Amino acid sequence: MSRQHSEIVQRLKIAYERTREAYEATFKGHDLHAGTEIAGAWPFITAAYSGIEQTFKFHIAEARGQTVEELVRTRGPKGAKGDARPPYKHHNLGRLFACLEEPTRVVLAEQYRRFRTLHPYIEPSTAGEFLNVVSAKGGSGYERWRYSLTAPERQIPRNSAEALLWIWDVAVQLCERESDGGELVGVYEQLRDGFGRSLAATMEALNSDRIGQGQPYHDWRREATDWMEARGGLLNAFAELTHRAHRGLLPDAEADGLSDFFAESLRGWMRASEEGVAQARSDQRTFMARAAGHRGSAQGVRWNEETNGFEDLPWQLPQIMADKPPPGAFRFKDRFRGGRRLQEMRWVVRRGFQVRENYPAEEEMPEGMWLCTLYGEKEVTPGGKLTVRFWEHPDHGCVFHVEVDGDEDGKEGRLVREVMRGGSESTRTKGARIVQVPEGEAEE
């Protein structure tokens, strides 16, 4: 491979990496003011437009045995007016994508498909469709975005800095493969390797502490491998841990059949991951949010090796609705963006209840109805059950009700009711009051 080729690949690679680093460090995401959001994304979208264009043109030129300069000077067939315009002297990413050699185009399309299974909110389903959308009619998308700061009256195409950067990343990796033959690192491999390095670092740090205390080195590799394989690989094991940790169930050696060292390592891994969310790559943050089952379309996420894509884990609780919250339920007012609900849910889970959830986004809840979002069940006496149900309404977003049923005279039943009664809504005056919907007076 020529020295000039290596120099171009290096420049493309560093340009992508620096743009990605700046994006991860500074981009704040959605803003209430659309203009502020556009301005915040502008550096990354305009850089990615240009980076993809140059990388695509480099691929096309290499396949033709030309330099990029020669490629863009090449004249095409004469048009109706007798002029012969250079067919590659434009910024239309959709057209350039269609001109890529088939192996390169196929790999880019497949990697975009996998990426989109992690980010399903991105509407265009294929790489070609996405690049045509962002290029806009006549290939003016890049120009419109470039001047969007001073020309707010011009319509700019919908875009995704995340998707543009991903396509640029893969295109640059394909340039590198031509020179060194290395393996392409897709979104799955990046997540797997990133979380894997974090786990290994956590375990080695724990081993260092052990050695400093005069204890022997603990070889964790076999136990870790067996644990991950039993859960469908490292990424799916991490997703399961994240989901449980969000509900207050950190790994326990005795309960989960693990060595004390490995259980402690997993707890440290979870703490480090949660503390590092702000510094994590956006792909990692998206994966962790979906794995935790934050209020949305699914309970969790997993990687499917057969389809080579991420998929939702459906909510375990079927849809249970009611016109009114149940009489006798405890009323809570949540002022902490779901923090109160999460606090009560964690307490129920820790008490040993078998919990199932159906906690959709507010806009996906049944209109005008109360929905049971959590159902917890626990055996308390031979043949007896204690149940806890959380009820929520799309028009009462900050209010939820907790219904406790069964074991009225038992120790566990009394404890659960006392905790719910003591933690339910407070008045604005000093002290707290018991807020429990009276029998026959369930609110509308």
Tab-separated table of C-alpha atoms in Angstrom:
chain	number	residue	atom	x	y	z
A	1	MET	CA	0.000	0.000	0.000
A	2	SER	CA	1.397	3.415	-0.989
A	3	ARG	CA	2.622	5.933	1.524
A	4	GLN	CA	0.043	8.427	0.261
A	5	HIS	CA	-2.760	5.912	0.874
A	6	SER	CA	-1.613	5.350	4.451
A	7	GLU	CA	-1.399	9.090	5.048
A	8	ILE	CA	-4.988	9.659	3.834
A	9	VAL	CA	-6.341	6.788	5.932
A	10	GLN	CA	-4.563	8.168	8.998
A	11	ARG	CA	-6.023	11.640	8.443
A	12	LEU	CA	-9.532	10.278	7.989
A	13	LYS	CA	-9.170	8.143	11.107
A	14	ILE	CA	-7.892	10.957	13.339
A	15	ALA	CA	-10.523	13.370	12.012
A	16	TYR	CA	-13.255	10.881	12.903
A	17	GLU	CA	-11.793	10.085	16.340
A	18	ARG	CA	-11.422	13.758	17.328
A	19	THR	CA	-14.973	14.520	16.179
A	20	ARG	CA	-16.313	11.541	18.132
A	21	GLU	CA	-14.357	12.554	21.253
A	22	ALA	CA	-15.748	16.087	21.094
A	23	TYR	CA	-19.269	14.789	20.534
A	24	GLU	CA	-19.122	12.437	23.517
A	25	ALA	CA	-17.618	15.113	25.748
A	26	THR	CA	-19.851	18.050	24.887
A	27	PHE	CA	-23.121	17.152	23.146
A	28	LYS	CA	-26.028	17.548	25.574
A	29	GLY	CA	-28.839	16.085	23.497
A	30	HIS	CA	-32.353	17.452	23.291
A	31	ASP	CA	-33.119	21.069	24.155
A	32	LEU	CA	-36.519	22.725	24.541
A	33	HIS	CA	-35.396	25.405	22.095
A	34	ALA	CA	-34.999	23.800	18.663
A	35	GLY	CA	-32.466	26.399	17.541
A	36	THR	CA	-30.212	25.628	20.498
A	37	GLU	CA	-30.376	21.924	19.707
A	38	ILE	CA	-29.480	22.596	16.064
A	39	ALA	CA	-26.554	24.794	17.102
A	40	GLY	CA	-25.340	22.177	19.574
A	41	ALA	CA	-25.349	19.450	16.920
A	42	TRP	CA	-23.973	21.691	14.171
A	43	PRO	CA	-20.221	21.054	14.716
A	44	PHE	CA	-20.664	17.282	14.640
A	45	ILE	CA	-23.177	17.048	11.818
A	46	THR	CA	-21.254	19.360	9.507
A	47	ALA	CA	-17.978	17.590	10.296
A	48	ALA	CA	-19.554	14.169	9.739
A	49	TYR	CA	-21.120	15.253	6.427
A	50	SER	CA	-17.713	16.310	5.138
A	51	GLY	CA	-15.934	13.328	6.664
A	52	ILE	CA	-18.312	10.801	5.102
A	53	GLU	CA	-18.152	12.568	1.734
A	54	GLN	CA	-14.357	12.490	1.664
A	55	THR	CA	-14.201	8.888	2.898
A	56	PHE	CA	-16.754	7.683	0.331
A	57	LYS	CA	-14.939	9.499	-2.473
A	58	PHE	CA	-11.674	7.940	-1.321
A	59	HIS	CA	-13.246	4.464	-1.507
A	60	ILE	CA	-14.604	5.150	-5.001
A	61	ALA	CA	-11.330	6.615	-6.239
A	62	GLU	CA	-9.308	3.686	-4.889
A	63	ALA	CA	-11.585	1.208	-6.654
A	64	ARG	CA	-10.973	3.097	-9.921
A	65	GLY	CA	-7.237	3.454	-9.427
A	66	GLN	CA	-7.516	7.238	-9.116
A	67	THR	CA	-6.830	9.924	-6.575
A	68	VAL	CA	-9.806	11.806	-5.148
A	69	GLU	CA	-8.696	14.890	-7.056
A	70	GLU	CA	-8.715	12.952	-10.309
A	71	LEU	CA	-12.095	11.432	-9.463
A	72	VAL	CA	-13.874	14.756	-8.944
A	73	ARG	CA	-12.362	16.170	-12.173
A	74	THR	CA	-13.622	13.244	-14.239
A	75	ARG	CA	-16.250	14.320	-16.761
A	76	GLY	CA	-19.422	12.337	-17.147
A	77	PRO	CA	-21.466	11.855	-20.314
A	78	LYS	CA	-22.811	14.990	-21.972
A	79	GLY	CA	-26.233	16.111	-20.858
A	80	ALA	CA	-29.106	17.511	-22.901
A	81	LYS	CA	-27.408	20.906	-23.121
A	82	GLY	CA	-24.145	19.432	-24.325
A	83	ASP	CA	-22.214	19.963	-21.084
A	84	ALA	CA	-20.205	17.215	-19.423
A	85	ARG	CA	-20.345	17.736	-15.656
A	86	PRO	CA	-18.064	15.949	-13.201
A	87	PRO	CA	-20.360	13.247	-11.702
A	88	TYR	CA	-18.552	13.252	-8.335
A	89	LYS	CA	-18.231	16.987	-7.748
A	90	HIS	CA	-21.129	17.221	-5.280
A	91	HIS	CA	-22.003	16.666	-1.594
A	92	ASN	CA	-24.844	14.174	-2.063
A	93	LEU	CA	-24.057	11.327	0.347
A	94	GLY	CA	-26.928	9.195	-0.926
A	95	ARG	CA	-25.581	9.283	-4.489
A	96	LEU	CA	-22.031	8.580	-3.329
A	97	PHE	CA	-23.242	5.618	-1.241
A	98	ALA	CA	-24.894	4.137	-4.337
A	99	CYS	CA	-21.567	4.467	-6.230
A	100	LEU	CA	-19.554	2.461	-3.687
A	101	GLU	CA	-18.328	-0.975	-4.710
A	102	GLU	CA	-20.743	-3.700	-3.591
A	103	PRO	CA	-18.615	-5.235	-0.783
A	104	THR	CA	-18.143	-1.837	0.881
A	105	ARG	CA	-21.770	-0.813	0.385
A	106	VAL	CA	-23.079	-4.139	1.729
A	107	VAL	CA	-20.943	-3.966	4.879
A	108	LEU	CA	-21.991	-0.366	5.558
A	109	ALA	CA	-25.646	-1.285	5.094
A	110	GLU	CA	-25.400	-4.254	7.471
A	111	GLN	CA	-23.564	-2.298	10.156
A	112	TYR	CA	-26.151	0.496	9.958
A	113	ARG	CA	-28.910	-2.109	10.385
A	114	ARG	CA	-27.248	-3.464	13.531
A	115	PHE	CA	-26.659	0.056	14.857
A	116	ARG	CA	-30.314	0.955	14.328
A	117	THR	CA	-31.488	-2.032	16.399
A	118	LEU	CA	-29.806	-0.273	19.335
A	119	HIS	CA	-31.202	3.134	18.311
A	120	PRO	CA	-34.691	2.324	16.936
A	121	TYR	CA	-35.800	5.966	17.257
A	122	ILE	CA	-33.830	6.702	14.056
A	123	GLU	CA	-36.572	6.427	11.436
A	124	PRO	CA	-34.833	5.546	8.127
A	125	SER	CA	-34.534	1.767	8.142
A	126	THR	CA	-31.585	1.431	5.736
A	127	ALA	CA	-28.280	3.233	5.309
A	128	GLY	CA	-29.198	4.272	1.774
A	129	GLU	CA	-32.520	5.710	2.900
A	130	PHE	CA	-30.895	7.571	5.802
A	131	LEU	CA	-28.193	9.106	3.588
A	132	ASN	CA	-30.784	10.148	1.001
A	133	VAL	CA	-32.873	11.811	3.717
A	134	VAL	CA	-29.974	13.785	5.188
A	135	SER	CA	-28.706	14.719	1.717
A	136	ALA	CA	-32.128	16.238	0.890
A	137	LYS	CA	-33.432	17.097	-2.549
A	138	GLY	CA	-30.671	17.926	-4.985
A	139	GLY	CA	-28.004	16.993	-2.460
A	140	SER	CA	-28.391	20.305	-0.630
A	141	GLY	CA	-28.514	18.840	2.878
A	142	TYR	CA	-24.869	19.515	3.701
A	143	GLU	CA	-25.059	23.104	2.496
A	144	ARG	CA	-28.283	23.734	4.402
A	145	TRP	CA	-26.801	22.394	7.636
A	146	ARG	CA	-23.544	24.261	7.088
A	147	TYR	CA	-25.352	27.608	6.919
A	148	SER	CA	-28.114	26.781	9.398
A	149	LEU	CA	-26.682	29.111	12.055
A	150	THR	CA	-27.251	32.253	9.990
A	151	ALA	CA	-30.093	31.088	7.739
A	152	PRO	CA	-32.797	29.894	10.162
A	153	GLU	CA	-35.467	30.483	7.540
A	154	ARG	CA	-34.093	27.651	5.387
A	155	GLN	CA	-35.468	24.192	6.056
A	156	ILE	CA	-32.799	21.686	7.077
A	157	PRO	CA	-33.224	17.931	6.738
A	158	ARG	CA	-33.840	15.862	9.840
A	159	ASN	CA	-30.608	14.319	10.976
A	160	SER	CA	-28.816	12.266	13.609
A	161	ALA	CA	-25.258	13.086	14.596
A	162	GLU	CA	-25.058	9.649	16.204
A	163	ALA	CA	-25.962	7.838	12.967
A	164	LEU	CA	-23.729	10.035	10.801
A	165	LEU	CA	-20.757	9.433	13.090
A	166	TRP	CA	-21.422	5.703	13.063
A	167	ILE	CA	-21.476	5.525	9.250
A	168	TRP	CA	-18.268	7.562	9.127
A	169	ASP	CA	-16.668	5.235	11.693
A	170	VAL	CA	-17.454	2.106	9.666
A	171	ALA	CA	-16.365	3.728	6.384
A	172	VAL	CA	-12.991	4.635	7.914
A	173	GLN	CA	-12.583	1.155	9.375
A	174	LEU	CA	-13.132	-0.267	5.889
A	175	CYS	CA	-10.317	1.973	4.632
A	176	GLU	CA	-8.069	0.554	7.331
A	177	ARG	CA	-9.000	-3.026	6.475
A	178	GLU	CA	-7.711	-2.496	2.954
A	179	SER	CA	-4.258	-1.718	4.343
A	180	ASP	CA	-3.960	-3.955	7.429
A	181	GLY	CA	-6.735	-6.558	6.997
A	182	GLY	CA	-7.997	-6.053	10.549
A	183	GLU	CA	-11.423	-7.080	11.798
A	184	LEU	CA	-14.256	-4.561	11.661
A	185	VAL	CA	-15.492	-3.520	15.110
A	186	GLY	CA	-19.264	-3.059	15.028
A	187	VAL	CA	-21.595	-1.619	17.643
A	188	TYR	CA	-21.964	-5.008	19.370
A	189	GLU	CA	-18.194	-5.551	19.530
A	190	GLN	CA	-17.588	-2.020	20.820
A	191	LEU	CA	-20.105	-2.478	23.634
A	192	ARG	CA	-18.916	-5.999	24.486
A	193	ASP	CA	-15.246	-5.021	24.560
A	194	GLY	CA	-15.883	-1.818	26.509
A	195	PHE	CA	-17.890	-3.526	29.246
A	196	GLY	CA	-15.459	-6.468	29.226
A	197	ARG	CA	-12.476	-4.210	29.870
A	198	SER	CA	-14.400	-2.550	32.695
A	199	LEU	CA	-15.167	-5.924	34.314
A	200	ALA	CA	-11.553	-7.101	34.017
A	201	ALA	CA	-10.283	-3.824	35.509
A	202	THR	CA	-12.725	-4.130	38.429
A	203	MET	CA	-11.601	-7.683	39.193
A	204	GLU	CA	-7.910	-6.893	38.912
A	205	ALA	CA	-8.347	-3.921	41.252
A	206	LEU	CA	-10.053	-6.199	43.770
A	207	ASN	CA	-7.217	-8.697	43.415
A	208	SER	CA	-4.682	-5.951	44.047
A	209	ASP	CA	-6.488	-5.106	47.279
A	210	ARG	CA	-6.446	-8.789	48.260
A	211	ILE	CA	-2.729	-9.106	47.617
A	212	GLY	CA	-2.099	-5.922	49.612
A	213	GLN	CA	-3.890	-7.570	52.524
A	214	GLY	CA	-1.764	-10.706	52.251
A	215	GLN	CA	-4.439	-12.808	50.516
A	216	PRO	CA	-3.742	-14.963	47.435
A	217	TYR	CA	-4.590	-13.922	43.877
A	218	HIS	CA	-8.066	-15.123	42.862
A	219	ASP	CA	-8.228	-16.504	39.322
A	220	TRP	CA	-11.671	-15.345	38.212
A	221	ARG	CA	-11.562	-16.207	34.507
A	222	ARG	CA	-13.237	-19.636	34.569
A	223	GLU	CA	-16.092	-18.538	36.838
A	224	ALA	CA	-16.620	-15.360	34.799
A	225	THR	CA	-16.655	-17.305	31.530
A	226	ASP	CA	-19.170	-19.857	32.828
A	227	TRP	CA	-21.366	-17.111	34.282
A	228	MET	CA	-21.425	-15.169	30.990
A	229	GLU	CA	-22.004	-18.214	28.787
A	230	ALA	CA	-24.990	-19.242	30.909
A	231	ARG	CA	-26.559	-15.829	30.162
A	232	GLY	CA	-25.905	-15.647	26.435
A	233	GLY	CA	-22.606	-13.782	26.471
A	234	LEU	CA	-21.063	-10.842	28.290
A	235	LEU	CA	-23.405	-8.199	26.900
A	236	ASN	CA	-26.589	-10.057	27.813
A	237	ALA	CA	-25.169	-10.885	31.245
A	238	PHE	CA	-24.425	-7.193	31.775
A	239	ALA	CA	-27.951	-6.283	30.658
A	240	GLU	CA	-29.424	-8.721	33.192
A	241	LEU	CA	-27.243	-7.298	35.966
A	242	THR	CA	-28.192	-3.728	35.041
A	243	HIS	CA	-31.894	-4.573	35.103
A	244	ARG	CA	-31.629	-6.201	38.529
A	245	ALA	CA	-29.358	-3.503	39.982
A	246	HIS	CA	-31.859	-0.818	38.957
A	247	ARG	CA	-34.338	-2.662	41.180
A	248	GLY	CA	-31.959	-2.902	44.117
A	249	LEU	CA	-30.885	-6.506	43.547
A	250	LEU	CA	-27.107	-6.448	43.451
A	251	PRO	CA	-25.322	-9.804	43.106
A	252	ASP	CA	-25.246	-11.912	46.262
A	253	ALA	CA	-22.841	-14.839	46.601
A	254	GLU	CA	-25.180	-17.171	48.476
A	255	ALA	CA	-28.413	-16.280	46.684
A	256	ASP	CA	-26.871	-16.349	43.199
A	257	GLY	CA	-24.490	-19.287	43.691
A	258	LEU	CA	-21.319	-17.232	43.179
A	259	SER	CA	-17.981	-17.053	44.933
A	260	ASP	CA	-17.639	-14.156	47.367
A	261	PHE	CA	-14.908	-12.662	45.163
A	262	PHE	CA	-16.963	-12.818	41.981
A	263	ALA	CA	-20.114	-11.435	43.627
A	264	GLU	CA	-18.114	-8.536	45.067
A	265	SER	CA	-16.539	-7.923	41.653
A	266	LEU	CA	-19.925	-7.793	39.961
A	267	ARG	CA	-21.216	-5.327	42.549
A	268	GLY	CA	-18.156	-3.153	41.940
A	269	TRP	CA	-18.696	-3.442	38.195
A	270	MET	CA	-22.262	-2.217	38.551
A	271	ARG	CA	-21.275	0.690	40.780
A	272	ALA	CA	-18.478	1.734	38.403
A	273	SER	CA	-20.818	1.526	35.412
A	274	GLU	CA	-23.540	3.600	37.065
A	275	GLU	CA	-21.035	6.216	38.253
A	276	GLY	CA	-19.466	6.416	34.809
A	277	VAL	CA	-22.698	6.865	32.845
A	278	ALA	CA	-22.058	10.567	32.200
A	279	GLN	CA	-18.594	9.799	30.781
A	280	ALA	CA	-19.666	6.696	28.847
A	281	ARG	CA	-20.112	6.621	25.090
A	282	SER	CA	-23.609	7.439	23.950
A	283	ASP	CA	-24.046	3.850	22.691
A	284	GLN	CA	-23.240	2.586	26.189
A	285	ARG	CA	-25.679	5.004	27.813
A	286	THR	CA	-28.424	3.943	25.405
A	287	PHE	CA	-27.771	0.259	26.074
A	288	MET	CA	-27.766	0.725	29.856
A	289	ALA	CA	-31.003	2.739	29.789
A	290	ARG	CA	-32.748	0.069	27.714
A	291	ALA	CA	-31.335	-2.714	29.898
A	292	ALA	CA	-32.576	-1.031	33.083
A	293	GLY	CA	-36.088	-0.832	31.623
A	294	HIS	CA	-36.524	2.879	32.150
A	295	ARG	CA	-40.083	3.817	31.378
A	296	GLY	CA	-40.422	2.987	27.712
A	297	SER	CA	-41.441	0.337	25.244
A	298	ALA	CA	-39.842	-2.714	26.876
A	299	GLN	CA	-38.586	-4.257	30.092
A	300	GLY	CA	-35.028	-4.691	28.864
A	301	VAL	CA	-32.772	-5.434	25.919
A	302	ARG	CA	-30.616	-8.305	24.721
A	303	TRP	CA	-28.361	-9.164	21.778
A	304	ASN	CA	-29.712	-11.863	19.478
A	305	GLU	CA	-26.870	-13.804	17.856
A	306	GLU	CA	-29.180	-15.323	15.254
A	307	THR	CA	-30.386	-11.971	13.897
A	308	ASN	CA	-27.195	-10.038	14.766
A	309	GLY	CA	-29.225	-7.301	16.351
A	310	PHE	CA	-30.524	-5.911	19.627
A	311	GLU	CA	-34.099	-6.737	20.583
A	312	ASP	CA	-36.538	-5.688	23.280
A	313	LEU	CA	-37.476	-7.956	26.154
A	314	PRO	CA	-41.238	-7.547	26.543
A	315	TRP	CA	-42.851	-6.541	29.804
A	316	GLN	CA	-43.670	-9.644	31.852
A	317	LEU	CA	-46.952	-8.288	33.224
A	318	PRO	CA	-49.949	-8.355	30.867
A	319	GLN	CA	-52.025	-5.198	30.613
A	320	ILE	CA	-54.365	-4.855	33.610
A	321	MET	CA	-56.579	-1.753	33.641
A	322	ALA	CA	-59.233	-0.171	35.853
A	323	ASP	CA	-61.505	2.873	35.720
A	324	LYS	CA	-60.471	3.917	39.233
A	325	PRO	CA	-57.628	3.155	41.625
A	326	PRO	CA	-58.626	0.363	44.015
A	327	PRO	CA	-60.308	1.356	47.304
A	328	GLY	CA	-57.998	1.196	50.281
A	329	ALA	CA	-54.867	1.784	48.175
A	330	PHE	CA	-52.075	4.020	49.456
A	331	ARG	CA	-51.592	7.243	47.473
A	332	PHE	CA	-48.131	8.588	46.683
A	333	LYS	CA	-47.105	11.835	45.042
A	334	ASP	CA	-43.812	11.482	43.207
A	335	ARG	CA	-41.820	14.697	43.011
A	336	PHE	CA	-38.534	13.108	42.027
A	337	ARG	CA	-38.917	11.982	38.391
A	338	GLY	CA	-39.906	8.460	39.354
A	339	GLY	CA	-37.594	8.314	42.360
A	340	ARG	CA	-40.373	7.647	44.866
A	341	ARG	CA	-41.817	4.855	42.742
A	342	LEU	CA	-38.355	3.324	42.302
A	343	GLN	CA	-37.751	3.540	46.051
A	344	GLU	CA	-40.978	1.706	46.867
A	345	MET	CA	-40.413	-0.838	44.094
A	346	ARG	CA	-36.926	-1.636	45.374
A	347	TRP	CA	-38.283	-2.178	48.864
A	348	VAL	CA	-40.873	-4.636	47.554
A	349	VAL	CA	-38.271	-6.508	45.520
A	350	ARG	CA	-35.881	-6.745	48.460
A	351	ARG	CA	-38.662	-8.191	50.628
A	352	GLY	CA	-38.599	-11.244	48.375
A	353	PHE	CA	-41.657	-10.547	46.239
A	354	GLN	CA	-41.735	-12.049	42.761
A	355	VAL	CA	-42.230	-8.927	40.690
A	356	ARG	CA	-43.569	-8.424	37.179
A	357	GLU	CA	-43.832	-5.029	35.506
A	358	ASN	CA	-45.597	-3.248	32.668
A	359	TYR	CA	-44.270	0.311	32.873
A	360	PRO	CA	-44.700	1.980	29.462
A	361	ALA	CA	-43.934	5.560	28.551
A	362	GLU	CA	-46.709	7.976	29.462
A	363	GLU	CA	-47.776	8.444	25.847
A	364	GLU	CA	-48.119	4.659	25.451
A	365	MET	CA	-50.363	4.148	28.475
A	366	PRO	CA	-54.081	3.355	27.886
A	367	GLU	CA	-55.953	6.623	27.525
A	368	GLY	CA	-58.169	7.568	30.443
A	369	MET	CA	-57.475	4.377	32.403
A	370	TRP	CA	-55.500	3.336	35.464
A	371	LEU	CA	-52.840	0.773	34.558
A	372	CYS	CA	-51.277	-1.784	36.891
A	373	THR	CA	-47.571	-1.120	36.294
A	374	LEU	CA	-46.175	-3.525	38.909
A	375	TYR	CA	-47.480	-6.770	40.386
A	376	GLY	CA	-45.593	-8.321	43.284
A	377	GLU	CA	-46.503	-11.660	44.832
A	378	LYS	CA	-45.116	-13.469	47.851
A	379	GLU	CA	-45.997	-16.714	49.650
A	380	VAL	CA	-46.463	-15.825	53.303
A	381	THR	CA	-48.255	-18.811	54.841
A	382	PRO	CA	-48.931	-22.287	53.517
A	383	GLY	CA	-51.392	-21.640	50.720
A	384	GLY	CA	-51.536	-17.903	51.441
A	385	LYS	CA	-50.307	-15.024	49.277
A	386	LEU	CA	-49.555	-11.363	49.795
A	387	THR	CA	-49.768	-9.144	46.698
A	388	VAL	CA	-48.697	-5.592	45.984
A	389	ARG	CA	-49.895	-3.668	42.928
A	390	PHE	CA	-48.807	-0.248	41.656
A	391	TRP	CA	-51.465	1.717	39.727
A	392	GLU	CA	-50.743	4.709	37.477
A	393	HIS	CA	-52.692	6.967	35.110
A	394	PRO	CA	-51.456	8.920	32.054
A	395	ASP	CA	-53.235	12.063	33.284
A	396	HIS	CA	-51.805	11.787	36.818
A	397	GLY	CA	-48.130	11.448	36.000
A	398	CYS	CA	-46.831	12.424	39.437
A	399	VAL	CA	-49.325	10.300	41.395
A	400	PHE	CA	-49.395	6.552	41.869
A	401	HIS	CA	-51.343	4.205	44.146
A	402	VAL	CA	-50.102	1.074	45.878
A	403	GLU	CA	-52.637	-1.661	46.631
A	404	VAL	CA	-51.766	-4.297	49.245
A	405	ASP	CA	-53.918	-7.418	49.387
A	406	GLY	CA	-53.856	-10.561	51.541
A	407	ASP	CA	-52.275	-11.620	54.836
A	408	GLU	CA	-54.177	-8.967	56.797
A	409	ASP	CA	-53.323	-10.482	60.164
A	410	GLY	CA	-49.902	-11.885	59.321
A	411	LYS	CA	-46.577	-10.338	60.285
A	412	GLU	CA	-45.453	-9.722	56.701
A	413	GLY	CA	-48.800	-8.238	55.679
A	414	ARG	CA	-48.787	-5.826	58.632
A	415	LEU	CA	-45.188	-4.806	57.896
A	416	VAL	CA	-45.863	-4.050	54.235
A	417	ARG	CA	-48.939	-1.999	55.072
A	418	GLU	CA	-47.094	-0.055	57.774
A	419	VAL	CA	-44.255	0.778	55.391
A	420	MET	CA	-46.637	1.904	52.665
A	421	ARG	CA	-48.731	3.893	55.133
A	422	GLY	CA	-45.677	5.593	56.617
A	423	GLY	CA	-44.164	6.473	53.244
A	424	SER	CA	-47.279	7.725	51.489
A	425	GLU	CA	-48.040	11.338	50.669
A	426	SER	CA	-47.220	14.146	53.146
A	427	THR	CA	-49.098	17.384	53.647
A	428	ARG	CA	-47.529	20.796	53.183
A	429	THR	CA	-47.792	21.391	56.942
A	430	LYS	CA	-45.506	19.909	59.556
A	431	GLY	CA	-45.613	16.181	60.008
A	432	ALA	CA	-47.080	13.504	57.784
A	433	ARG	CA	-50.525	12.127	57.387
A	434	ILE	CA	-51.785	8.734	56.339
A	435	VAL	CA	-53.085	8.958	52.810
A	436	GLN	CA	-55.137	5.917	52.040
A	437	VAL	CA	-58.122	5.912	49.698
A	438	PRO	CA	-61.137	4.983	51.889
A	439	GLU	CA	-63.292	2.028	50.969
A	440	GLY	CA	-65.983	3.110	48.516
A	441	GLU	CA	-64.325	6.487	47.851
A	442	ALA	CA	-61.760	5.653	45.192
A	443	GLU	CA	-60.961	8.853	43.354
A	444	GLU	CA	-62.004	9.418	39.793
